[in-house]
XYZ file of C-alpha atoms in Angstrom:
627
model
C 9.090 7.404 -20.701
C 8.754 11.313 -20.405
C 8.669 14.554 -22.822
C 12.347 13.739 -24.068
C 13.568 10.673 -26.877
C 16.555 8.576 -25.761
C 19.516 8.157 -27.912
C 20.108 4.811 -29.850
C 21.065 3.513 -26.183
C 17.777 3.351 -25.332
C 17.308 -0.079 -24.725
C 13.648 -0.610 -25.011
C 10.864 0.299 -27.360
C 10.044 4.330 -26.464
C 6.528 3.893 -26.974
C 6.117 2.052 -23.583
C 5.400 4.046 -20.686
C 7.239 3.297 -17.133
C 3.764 1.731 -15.780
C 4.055 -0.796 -19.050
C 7.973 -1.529 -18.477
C 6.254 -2.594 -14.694
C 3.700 -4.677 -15.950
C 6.007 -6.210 -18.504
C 8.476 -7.237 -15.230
C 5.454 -8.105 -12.846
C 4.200 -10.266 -15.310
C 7.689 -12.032 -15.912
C 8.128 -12.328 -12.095
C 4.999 -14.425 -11.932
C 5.500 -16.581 -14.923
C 8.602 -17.168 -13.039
C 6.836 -18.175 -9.645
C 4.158 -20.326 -11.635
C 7.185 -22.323 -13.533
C 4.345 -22.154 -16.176
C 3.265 -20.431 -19.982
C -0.337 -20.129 -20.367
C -1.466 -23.520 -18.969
C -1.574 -24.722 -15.164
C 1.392 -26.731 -15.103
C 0.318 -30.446 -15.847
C -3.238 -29.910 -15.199
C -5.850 -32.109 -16.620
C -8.574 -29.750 -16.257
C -10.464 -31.343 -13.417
C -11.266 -29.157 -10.493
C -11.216 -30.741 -7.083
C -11.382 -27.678 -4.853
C -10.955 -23.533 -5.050
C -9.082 -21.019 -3.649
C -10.071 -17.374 -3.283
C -7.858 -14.333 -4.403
C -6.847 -12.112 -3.814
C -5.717 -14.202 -0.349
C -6.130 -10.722 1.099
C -8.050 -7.793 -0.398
C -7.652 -4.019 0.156
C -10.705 -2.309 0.732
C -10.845 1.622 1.610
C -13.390 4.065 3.708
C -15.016 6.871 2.267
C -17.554 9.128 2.895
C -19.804 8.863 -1.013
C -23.327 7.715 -0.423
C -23.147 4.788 -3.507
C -20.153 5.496 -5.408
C -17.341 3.397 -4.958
C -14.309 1.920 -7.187
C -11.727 -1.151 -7.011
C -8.500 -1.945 -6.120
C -5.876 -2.388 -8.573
C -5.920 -6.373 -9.917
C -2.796 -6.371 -11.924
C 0.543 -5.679 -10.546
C 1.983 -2.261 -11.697
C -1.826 -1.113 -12.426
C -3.765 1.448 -11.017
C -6.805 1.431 -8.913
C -10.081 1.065 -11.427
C -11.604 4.144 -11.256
C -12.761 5.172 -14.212
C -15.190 7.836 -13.159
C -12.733 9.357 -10.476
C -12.154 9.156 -6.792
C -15.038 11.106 -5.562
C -18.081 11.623 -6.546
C -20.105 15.014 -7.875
C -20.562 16.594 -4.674
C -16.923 16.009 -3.830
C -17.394 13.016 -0.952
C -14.863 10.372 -1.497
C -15.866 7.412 -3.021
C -14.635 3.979 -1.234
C -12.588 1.474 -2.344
C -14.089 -1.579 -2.912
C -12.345 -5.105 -2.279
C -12.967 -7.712 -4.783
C -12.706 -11.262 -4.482
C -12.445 -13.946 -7.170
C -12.557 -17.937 -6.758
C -10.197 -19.942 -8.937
C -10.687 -23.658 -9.426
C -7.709 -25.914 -8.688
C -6.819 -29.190 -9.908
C -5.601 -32.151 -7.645
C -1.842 -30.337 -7.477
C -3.181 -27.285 -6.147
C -2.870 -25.196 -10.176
C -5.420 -22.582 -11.210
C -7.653 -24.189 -13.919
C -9.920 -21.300 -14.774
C -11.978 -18.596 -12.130
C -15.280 -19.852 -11.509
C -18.193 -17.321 -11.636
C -21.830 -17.219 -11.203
C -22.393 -18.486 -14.696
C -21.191 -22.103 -13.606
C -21.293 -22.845 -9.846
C -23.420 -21.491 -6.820
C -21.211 -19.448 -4.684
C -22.421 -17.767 -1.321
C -19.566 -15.524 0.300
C -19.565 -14.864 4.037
C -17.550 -12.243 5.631
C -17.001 -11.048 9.609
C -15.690 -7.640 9.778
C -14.301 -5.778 13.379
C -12.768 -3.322 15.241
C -10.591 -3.708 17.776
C -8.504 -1.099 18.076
C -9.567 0.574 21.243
C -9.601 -2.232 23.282
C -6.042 -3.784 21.780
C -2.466 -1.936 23.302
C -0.819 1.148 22.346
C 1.556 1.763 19.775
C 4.880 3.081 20.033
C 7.575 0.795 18.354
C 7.228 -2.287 16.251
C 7.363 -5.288 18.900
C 9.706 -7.575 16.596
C 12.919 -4.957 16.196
C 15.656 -4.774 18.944
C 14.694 -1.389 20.073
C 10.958 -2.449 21.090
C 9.459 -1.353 24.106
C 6.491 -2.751 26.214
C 3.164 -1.864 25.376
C 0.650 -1.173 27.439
C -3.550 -1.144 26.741
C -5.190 1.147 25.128
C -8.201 2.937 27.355
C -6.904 1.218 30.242
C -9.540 3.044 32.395
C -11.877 -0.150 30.926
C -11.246 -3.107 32.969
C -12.838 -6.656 33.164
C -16.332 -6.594 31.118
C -16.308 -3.349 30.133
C -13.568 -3.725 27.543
C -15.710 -5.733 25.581
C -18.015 -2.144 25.125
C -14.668 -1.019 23.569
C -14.745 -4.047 20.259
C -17.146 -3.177 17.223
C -18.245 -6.462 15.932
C -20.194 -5.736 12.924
C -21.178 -9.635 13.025
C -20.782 -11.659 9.987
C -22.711 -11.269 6.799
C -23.453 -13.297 3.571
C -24.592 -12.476 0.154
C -24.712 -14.691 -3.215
C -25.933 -14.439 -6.879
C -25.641 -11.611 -9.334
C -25.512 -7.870 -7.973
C -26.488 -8.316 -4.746
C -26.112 -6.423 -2.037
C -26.174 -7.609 1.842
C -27.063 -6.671 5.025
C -24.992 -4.063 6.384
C -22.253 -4.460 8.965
C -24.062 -2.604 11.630
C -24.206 -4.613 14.841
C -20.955 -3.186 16.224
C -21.141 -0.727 19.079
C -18.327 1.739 20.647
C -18.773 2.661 23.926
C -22.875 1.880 23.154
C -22.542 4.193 20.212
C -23.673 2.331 16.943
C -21.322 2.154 13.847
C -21.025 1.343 10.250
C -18.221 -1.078 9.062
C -19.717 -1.378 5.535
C -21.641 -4.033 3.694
C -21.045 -7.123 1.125
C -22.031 -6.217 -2.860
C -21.617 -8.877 -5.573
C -20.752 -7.731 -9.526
C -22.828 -9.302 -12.410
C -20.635 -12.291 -12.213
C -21.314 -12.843 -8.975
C -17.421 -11.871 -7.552
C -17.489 -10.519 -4.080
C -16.988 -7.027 -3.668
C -16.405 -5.930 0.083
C -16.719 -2.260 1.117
C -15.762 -0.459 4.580
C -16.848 2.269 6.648
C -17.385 6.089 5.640
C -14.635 7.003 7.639
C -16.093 8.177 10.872
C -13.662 8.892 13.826
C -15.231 9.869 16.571
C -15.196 10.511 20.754
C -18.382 9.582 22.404
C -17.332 11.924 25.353
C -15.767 14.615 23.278
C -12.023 13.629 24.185
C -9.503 15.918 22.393
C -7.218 14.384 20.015
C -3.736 14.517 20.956
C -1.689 11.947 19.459
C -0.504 10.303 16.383
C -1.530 6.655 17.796
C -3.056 6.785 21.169
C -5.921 8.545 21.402
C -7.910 6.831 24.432
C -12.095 7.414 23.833
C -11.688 7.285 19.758
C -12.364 5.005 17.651
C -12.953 5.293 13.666
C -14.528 2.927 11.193
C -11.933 0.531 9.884
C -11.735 -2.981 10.640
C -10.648 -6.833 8.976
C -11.422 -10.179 8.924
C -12.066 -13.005 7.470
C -13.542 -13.774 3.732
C -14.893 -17.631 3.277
C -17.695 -18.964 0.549
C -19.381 -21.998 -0.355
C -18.901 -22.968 -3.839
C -20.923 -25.727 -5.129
C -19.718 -26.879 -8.851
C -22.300 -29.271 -11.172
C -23.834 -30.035 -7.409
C -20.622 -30.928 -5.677
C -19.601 -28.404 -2.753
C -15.346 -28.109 -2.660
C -13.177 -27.441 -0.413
C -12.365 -23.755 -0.369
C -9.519 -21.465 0.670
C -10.594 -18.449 2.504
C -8.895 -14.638 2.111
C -8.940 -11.472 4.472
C -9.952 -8.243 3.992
C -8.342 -5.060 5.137
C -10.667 -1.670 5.177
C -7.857 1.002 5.164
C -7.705 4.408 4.605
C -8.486 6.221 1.725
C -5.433 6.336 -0.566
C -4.368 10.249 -1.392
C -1.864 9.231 -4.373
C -4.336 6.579 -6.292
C -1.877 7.558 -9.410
C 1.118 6.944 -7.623
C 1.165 3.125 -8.378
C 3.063 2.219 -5.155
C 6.021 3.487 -2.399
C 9.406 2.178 -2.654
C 8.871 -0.333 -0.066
C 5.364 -2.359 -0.256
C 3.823 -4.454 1.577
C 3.740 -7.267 -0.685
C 7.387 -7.662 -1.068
C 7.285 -7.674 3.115
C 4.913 -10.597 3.138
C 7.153 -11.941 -0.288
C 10.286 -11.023 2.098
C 8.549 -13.530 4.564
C 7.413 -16.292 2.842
C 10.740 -16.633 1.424
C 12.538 -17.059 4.854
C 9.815 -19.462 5.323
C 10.647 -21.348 2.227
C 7.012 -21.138 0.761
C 8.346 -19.574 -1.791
C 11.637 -19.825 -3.868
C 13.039 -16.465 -5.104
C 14.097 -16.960 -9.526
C 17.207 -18.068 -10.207
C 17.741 -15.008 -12.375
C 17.620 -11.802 -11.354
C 15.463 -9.708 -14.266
C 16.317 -6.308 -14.621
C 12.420 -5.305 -15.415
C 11.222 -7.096 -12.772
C 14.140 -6.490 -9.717
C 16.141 -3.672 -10.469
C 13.757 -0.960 -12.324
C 10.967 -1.092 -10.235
C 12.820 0.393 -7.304
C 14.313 2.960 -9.292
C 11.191 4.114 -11.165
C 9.586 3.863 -7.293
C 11.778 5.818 -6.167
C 11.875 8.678 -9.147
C 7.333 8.602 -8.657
C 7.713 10.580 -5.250
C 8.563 13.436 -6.895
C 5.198 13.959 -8.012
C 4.453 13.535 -3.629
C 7.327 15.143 -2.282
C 9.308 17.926 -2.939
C 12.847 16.885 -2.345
C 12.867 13.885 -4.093
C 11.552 16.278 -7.076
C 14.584 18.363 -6.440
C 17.021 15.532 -6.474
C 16.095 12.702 -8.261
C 13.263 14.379 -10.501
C 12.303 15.756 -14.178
C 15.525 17.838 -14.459
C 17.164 17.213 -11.394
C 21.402 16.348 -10.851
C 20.436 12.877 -10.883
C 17.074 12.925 -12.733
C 16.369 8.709 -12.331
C 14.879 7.177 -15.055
C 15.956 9.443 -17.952
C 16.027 7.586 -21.284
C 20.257 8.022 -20.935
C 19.867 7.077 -17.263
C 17.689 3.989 -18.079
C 19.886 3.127 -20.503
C 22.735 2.532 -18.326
C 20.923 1.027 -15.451
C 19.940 -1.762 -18.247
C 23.755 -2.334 -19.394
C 25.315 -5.883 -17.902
C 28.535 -4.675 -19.490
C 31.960 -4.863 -18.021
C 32.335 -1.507 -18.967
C 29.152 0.149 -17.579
C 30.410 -1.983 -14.469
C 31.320 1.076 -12.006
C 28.093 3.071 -12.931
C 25.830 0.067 -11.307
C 28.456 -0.470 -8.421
C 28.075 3.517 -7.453
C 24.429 3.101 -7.311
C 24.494 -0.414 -5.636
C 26.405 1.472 -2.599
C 23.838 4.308 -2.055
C 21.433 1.648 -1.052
C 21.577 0.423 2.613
C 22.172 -2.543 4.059
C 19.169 -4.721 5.307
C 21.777 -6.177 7.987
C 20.801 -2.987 9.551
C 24.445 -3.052 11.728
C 25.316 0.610 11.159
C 23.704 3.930 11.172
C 23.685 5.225 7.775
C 23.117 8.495 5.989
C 19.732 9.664 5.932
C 19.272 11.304 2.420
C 22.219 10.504 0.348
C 21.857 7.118 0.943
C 18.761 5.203 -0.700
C 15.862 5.381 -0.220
C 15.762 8.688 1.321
C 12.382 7.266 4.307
C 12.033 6.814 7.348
C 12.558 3.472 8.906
C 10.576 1.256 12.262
C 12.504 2.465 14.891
C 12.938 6.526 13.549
C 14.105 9.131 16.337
C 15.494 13.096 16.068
C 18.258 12.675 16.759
C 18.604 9.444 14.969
C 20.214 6.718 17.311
C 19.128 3.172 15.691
C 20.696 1.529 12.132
C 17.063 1.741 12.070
C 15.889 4.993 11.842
C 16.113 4.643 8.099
C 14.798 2.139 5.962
C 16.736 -0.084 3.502
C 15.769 -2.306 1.142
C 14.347 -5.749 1.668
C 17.261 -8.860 2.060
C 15.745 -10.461 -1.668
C 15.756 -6.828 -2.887
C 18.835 -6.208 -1.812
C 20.534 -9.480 -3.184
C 19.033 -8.737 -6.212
C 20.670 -5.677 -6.447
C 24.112 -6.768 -5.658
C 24.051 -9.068 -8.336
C 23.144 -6.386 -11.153
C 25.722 -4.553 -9.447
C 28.227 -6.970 -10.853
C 26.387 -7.673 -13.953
C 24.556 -11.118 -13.440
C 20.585 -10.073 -14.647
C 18.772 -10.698 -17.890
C 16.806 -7.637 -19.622
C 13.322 -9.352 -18.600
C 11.240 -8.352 -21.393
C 9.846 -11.429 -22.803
C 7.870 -9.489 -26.051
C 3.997 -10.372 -25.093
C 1.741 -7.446 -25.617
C 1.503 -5.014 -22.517
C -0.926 -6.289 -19.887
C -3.933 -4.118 -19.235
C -6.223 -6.517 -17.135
C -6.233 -9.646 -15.485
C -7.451 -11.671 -18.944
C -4.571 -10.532 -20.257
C -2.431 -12.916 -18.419
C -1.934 -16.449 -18.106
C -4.577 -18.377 -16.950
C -2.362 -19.794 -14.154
C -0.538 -16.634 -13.101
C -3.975 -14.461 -12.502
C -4.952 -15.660 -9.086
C -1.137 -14.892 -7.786
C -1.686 -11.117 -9.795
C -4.551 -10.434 -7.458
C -2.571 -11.340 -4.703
C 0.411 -8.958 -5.498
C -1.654 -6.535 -7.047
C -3.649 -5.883 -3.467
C -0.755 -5.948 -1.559
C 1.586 -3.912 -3.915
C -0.532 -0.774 -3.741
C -0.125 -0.792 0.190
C 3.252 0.402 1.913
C 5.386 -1.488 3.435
C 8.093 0.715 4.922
C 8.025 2.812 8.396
C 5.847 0.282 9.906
C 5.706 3.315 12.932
C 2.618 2.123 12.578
C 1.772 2.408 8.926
C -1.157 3.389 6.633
C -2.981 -0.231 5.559
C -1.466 -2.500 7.982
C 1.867 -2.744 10.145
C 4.769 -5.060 11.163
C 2.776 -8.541 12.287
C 2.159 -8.702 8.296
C 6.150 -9.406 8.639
C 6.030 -12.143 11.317
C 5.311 -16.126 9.583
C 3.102 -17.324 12.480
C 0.165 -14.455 10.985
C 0.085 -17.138 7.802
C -1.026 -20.718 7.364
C -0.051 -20.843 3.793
C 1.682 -18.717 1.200
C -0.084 -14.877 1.343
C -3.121 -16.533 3.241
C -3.591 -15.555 6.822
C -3.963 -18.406 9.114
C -7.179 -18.311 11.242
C -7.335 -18.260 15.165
C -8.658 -21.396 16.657
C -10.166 -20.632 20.078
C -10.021 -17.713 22.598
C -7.642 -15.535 22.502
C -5.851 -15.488 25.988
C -5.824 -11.871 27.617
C -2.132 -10.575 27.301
C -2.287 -8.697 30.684
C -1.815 -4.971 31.173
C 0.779 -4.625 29.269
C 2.293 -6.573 26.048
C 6.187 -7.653 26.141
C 7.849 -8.259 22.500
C 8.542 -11.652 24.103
C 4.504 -12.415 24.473
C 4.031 -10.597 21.370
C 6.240 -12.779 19.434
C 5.801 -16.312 21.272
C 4.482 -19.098 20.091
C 0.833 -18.820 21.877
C 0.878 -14.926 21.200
C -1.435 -12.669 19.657
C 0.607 -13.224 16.341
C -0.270 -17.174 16.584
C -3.203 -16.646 13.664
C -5.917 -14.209 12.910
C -9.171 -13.303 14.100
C -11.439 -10.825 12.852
C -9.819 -7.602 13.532
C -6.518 -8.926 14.845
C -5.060 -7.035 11.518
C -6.010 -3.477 12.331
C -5.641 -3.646 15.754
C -2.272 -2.654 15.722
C -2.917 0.554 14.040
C -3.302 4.051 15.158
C -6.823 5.254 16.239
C -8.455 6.811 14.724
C -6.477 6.294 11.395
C -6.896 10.187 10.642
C -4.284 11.370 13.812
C -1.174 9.062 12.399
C -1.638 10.371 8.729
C -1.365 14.103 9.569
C 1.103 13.351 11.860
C 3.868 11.096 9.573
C 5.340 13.690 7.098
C 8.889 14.895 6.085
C 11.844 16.521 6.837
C 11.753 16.792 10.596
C 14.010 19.098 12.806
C 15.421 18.539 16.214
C 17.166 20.923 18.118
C 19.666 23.184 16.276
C 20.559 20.997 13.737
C 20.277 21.437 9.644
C 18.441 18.750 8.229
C 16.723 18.863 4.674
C 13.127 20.380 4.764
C 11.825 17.897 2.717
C 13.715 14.312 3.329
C 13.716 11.879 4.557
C 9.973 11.096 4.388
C 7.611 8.932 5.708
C 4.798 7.346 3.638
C 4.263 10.297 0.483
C 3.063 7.758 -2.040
C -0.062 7.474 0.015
C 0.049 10.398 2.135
C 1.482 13.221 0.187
C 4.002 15.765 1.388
C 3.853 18.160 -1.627
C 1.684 18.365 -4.551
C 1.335 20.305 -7.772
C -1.913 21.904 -7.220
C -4.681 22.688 -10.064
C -3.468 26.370 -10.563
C 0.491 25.414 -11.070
C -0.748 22.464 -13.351
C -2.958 24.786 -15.633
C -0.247 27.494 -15.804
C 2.463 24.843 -17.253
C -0.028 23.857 -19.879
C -0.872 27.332 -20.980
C 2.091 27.051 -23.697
C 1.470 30.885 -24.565
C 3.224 31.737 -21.445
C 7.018 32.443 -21.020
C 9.029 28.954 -20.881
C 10.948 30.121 -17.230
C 7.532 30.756 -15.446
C 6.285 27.605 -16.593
C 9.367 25.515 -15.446
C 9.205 27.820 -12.740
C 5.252 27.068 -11.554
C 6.656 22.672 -12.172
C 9.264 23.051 -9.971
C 7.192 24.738 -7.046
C 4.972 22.408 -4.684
C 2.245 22.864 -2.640
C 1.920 21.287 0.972
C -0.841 18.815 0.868
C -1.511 19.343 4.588
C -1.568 23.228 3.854
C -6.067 23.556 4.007
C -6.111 21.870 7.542
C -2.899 23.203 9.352
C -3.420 24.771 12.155
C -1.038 26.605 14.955
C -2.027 23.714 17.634
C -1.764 20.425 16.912
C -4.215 19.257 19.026
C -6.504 21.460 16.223
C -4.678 20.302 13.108
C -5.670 16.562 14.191
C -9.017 17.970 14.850
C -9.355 19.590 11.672
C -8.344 16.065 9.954
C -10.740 14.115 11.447
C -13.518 16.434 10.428
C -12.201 17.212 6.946
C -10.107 14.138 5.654
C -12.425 13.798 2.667
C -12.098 17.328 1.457
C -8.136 16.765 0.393
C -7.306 16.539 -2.595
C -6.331 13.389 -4.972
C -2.936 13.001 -6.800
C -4.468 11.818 -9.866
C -2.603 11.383 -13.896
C -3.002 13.935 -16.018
C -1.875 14.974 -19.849
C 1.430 16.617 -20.078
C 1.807 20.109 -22.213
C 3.088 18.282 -25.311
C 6.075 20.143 -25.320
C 10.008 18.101 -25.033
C 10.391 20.914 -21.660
C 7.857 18.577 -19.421
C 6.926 15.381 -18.854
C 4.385 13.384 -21.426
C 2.121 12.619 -17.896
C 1.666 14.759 -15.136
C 0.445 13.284 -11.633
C -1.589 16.432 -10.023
C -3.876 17.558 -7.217
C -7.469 17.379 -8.221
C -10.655 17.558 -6.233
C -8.939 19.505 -3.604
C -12.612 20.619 -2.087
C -11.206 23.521 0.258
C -11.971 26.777 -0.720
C -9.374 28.406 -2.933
């Protein structure tokens, strides 16, 4: 749990990490959704169709020429990266997508994933841009303070919007380690770009990987904004992930996913923010009754993941170091802290009560603190000075509820005593296709959807799904919206949110993607008033705020130095942003655009060894600046 052994209190084994108390929860949360043990629940066996999972994949740009790695496939995991996050001359490597099909039986339960070895299975993918041609952003369209939107580039009328959409057409690929055609059809502006191309592993699983994370102005048009810059575009994009699957000679009926190219993620070791966007799309699906929340709340899988969430941004973001970190007032997540977060008794009653009220209210009916009160972010509708309940984010309503009933001591412990998952195989047969769906979606955020790093607040809206986590396909042209969107059109039932279409996901987001993540940091000021430097923060697990570089890192593990300057070099951060700030802004975005790959990673690292520091470190590598 860190350099430091918990008293007898300590209420589980010491030898597990944080990350394994996470998978030990995540794993307990699905058996719970499944209803099952290590069997699909009454399942003869007999496959009658397939599904594919994760229902929607993260994939990520980057600028290597072959070198790519996955997405994290179990919840609480990591990315799988094994040889790093860029490659040897310092371009960063993409994130690959991969997709899986599962058999199902008659009921709709996961008999076993189907590879190459056993069925034919020819995957099909469409992937496109639309951001130019969509509407500005400004303010999520489904909170009270929404405003009208109007179009992006509305210079382009009529036909010549269309020049503004980068269709990189659909592609297919099939067998063992095969690689397609690339996406390459799509045009901006009659400039030609790259959305990526279609790989399969040796077991024929679809891997799907995005652009190299080219923004660009055909015209030259300086950058200006965090969202809006008319005559941009860059090379993300989405859309829809189908196969055929033919089993001993019979086709079935498939499900099909999406895919998401995002962003590169800057905090790979940083397993996830405090808010993510699965629990949004969770958050959803239970208001839709899709799915039914456990009747018990599990400490492991409810309560200590937002705490230990909340306790990782230290390693991103300075103030959270200072206040809820290694050695901090209220260091979160000590072994005596843990302790007593775990403790259902009467008598550790007021402890979990005084933490239950620093969280806010989802109700969202009052303006609440902005750093004492948890967590210390940003929120949707965030303005200096703060005017909306929602400048600040609280938890989600199930998170929430789950909360107030540890508060008063109704939760189980949660560990159920099965080794330590490392990899999908390591869980039950029936619970793996719903671990690739949380896993994806757990590693992107979902909190200040203003608009967001992977995807923004449609994911939140039930008409975007035709079944639980699977986005439900557009039938038909989409009807044009006029010159500006209303949240009433947004939101009504013939609206843009009425189903997907290639690129319908991204569409929302800023352009290009580089602008809004050098824009979204922490600790604003406005006017002549005091606020923290540091918090309330915006999205640090994925786009740090402060970071222990190399040279602080290597000075704490040189143990023949004095003990104060190494606590000294911890406890001082770096800004992340600090290689590409410039006096303009206008430059700064400039400079991000044309050296987004050269930042550096947050990546886990060995401690010192010594009780005085933490047993992992998470640390700035491959910064590629020049020192």
């Amino acid at each position: 749990m860190g350099g430091r052994k918990g008293g007898g209190a300590f209420p589980f084994d010491p030898s597990l990490s944080r990350r394994d108390l996470l998978k030990i929860g995540a794993r307990g949360a699905l058996l719970a959704m499944a209803g099952c043990g290590d069997r699909a629940m009454g399942s003869d066996g007999t496959i009658v169709r397939a599904a594919i999972h994760p229902a929607i994949g993260i994939a990520r740009v980057g600028n290597s020429a072959g070198e790519y790695y996955l997405g994290p496939e179990i919840p609480g995991g990591l990315p799988i990266a094994p040889d790093g996050y860029k490659d040897a001359s310092g371009a960063m490597k993409r994130q690959a997508a991969r997709f899986r099909v599962f058999g199902l039986d008659a009921d709709g339960n996961v008999v076993r994933e189907l590879t190459a070895a056993e069925a034919d299975i020819e995957w099909s993918v469409h992937l496109v841009n639309k951001k130019a041609s969509w509407y500005q952003f400004d303010t999520a369209l489904d909170i009270p303070e929404a405003e009208p939107a109007a179009r992006r580039n509305e210079a382009y009328v009529g036909d010549a919007r269309a020049g503004l959409v980068i269709d990189g057409g659909s592609r297919s690929v099939t067998g063992r380690d095969a690689v397609s055609e690339p996406f390459d059809r799509g045009r901006f502006l009659g400039s030609s770009v790259y959305l990526g191309e279609l790989r399969t592993d040796a077991d024929g699983r679809l891997l799907v990987l995005g652009g190299r994370g080219r923004s660009f102005s055909p015209d030259g048009v300086a950058l200006t904004t965090f969202a809006n810059n008319d005559g941009w575009t860059d090379d993300t994009s989405d859309g829809p992930v189908s196969a055929r699957v033919r089993l001993r000679g019979v086709e079935l009926e498939v499900d099909p996913a999406w895919v998401v190219v995002a962003p590169p993620n800057y905090g790979p070791a940083i397993a996830t923010d405090f808010g993510t966007l699965y629990d949004v799309v969770y958050q959803t699906m239970l208001d839709v009754g899709w799915v039914t929340a456990p009747s018990q709340v599990s400490f492991l899988a409810d309560v200590f993941p937002l705490f230990d969430r909340l306790a990782d941004l230290q390693w991103v973001n300075q103030g959270i170091l200072d206040r809820y970190g290694w050695g901090a007032p209220e260091e979160l997540l000590s072994p005596e802290f843990l302790a007593r977060l775990a403790d259902p008794s009467a008598a550790n009653a007021a402890f979990r009560q005084r933490w239950f009220a620093r969280f806010r209210n989802p109700d969202y009916a009052t303006l609440e603190g902005a750093v004492d009160l948890l967590p210390p972010l940003y929120g949707d509708a965030i303005t200096l000075p703060p005017v909306s309940p929602r400048s600040y984010l609280a938890a989600l309503p199930f998170r929430y509820a789950a909360l107030e009933r540890w508060a008063a001591g109704d939760f189980v412990v949660g560990d159920d005593g099965a080794p330590v998952p490392t990899r999908l195989e390591d869980l039950p047969v029936a619970t793996r296709a719903a671990a690739l769906d949380r896993a994806a979606l757990e590693a992107c955020l979902g909190d200040a959807f203003h608009p967001g790093c992977e995807a923004t607040w449609p994911m939140r809206v039930a008409s975007m799904y035709g079944s639980p986590f699977r986005l439900r396909r557009r039938v038909g042209r989409e009807p044009d919206y006029g010159d500006v969107l209303t949240p009433e059109v947004a939101l009504s039932a013939d609206g843009p949110l009425a189903g997907c279409a290639p690129g319908d996901v991204t569409r929302w987001m800023a352009v290009p993607w580089q602008t809004d993540t050098a824009s979204c940091r922490s600790g604003y000021q406005y006017g002549d008033t005091p606020v923290d430097p540091y918090l309330p923060t915006f999205w640090a697990a994925r786009v740090p705020n402060h970071v222990m570089p190399a040279q602080n890192y290597a000075l704490v593990l040189d143990r023949s130095r004095p003990l104060d300057e190494r606590r000294a070099a911890f406890a001082l951060r770096a800004q992340f942003f600090r290689n590409i700030d410039r006096p303009e802004r206008s430059d700064t975005l400039q400079e991000m655009v044309d050296n987004w790959y050269r930042l550096g990673v947050v990546t886990e690292q060995p401690g010192p060894g010594d009780e005085a520091f933490p047993q992992t470190f998470k640390v700035e590598t491959d910064n590629e600046f020049p020192s």
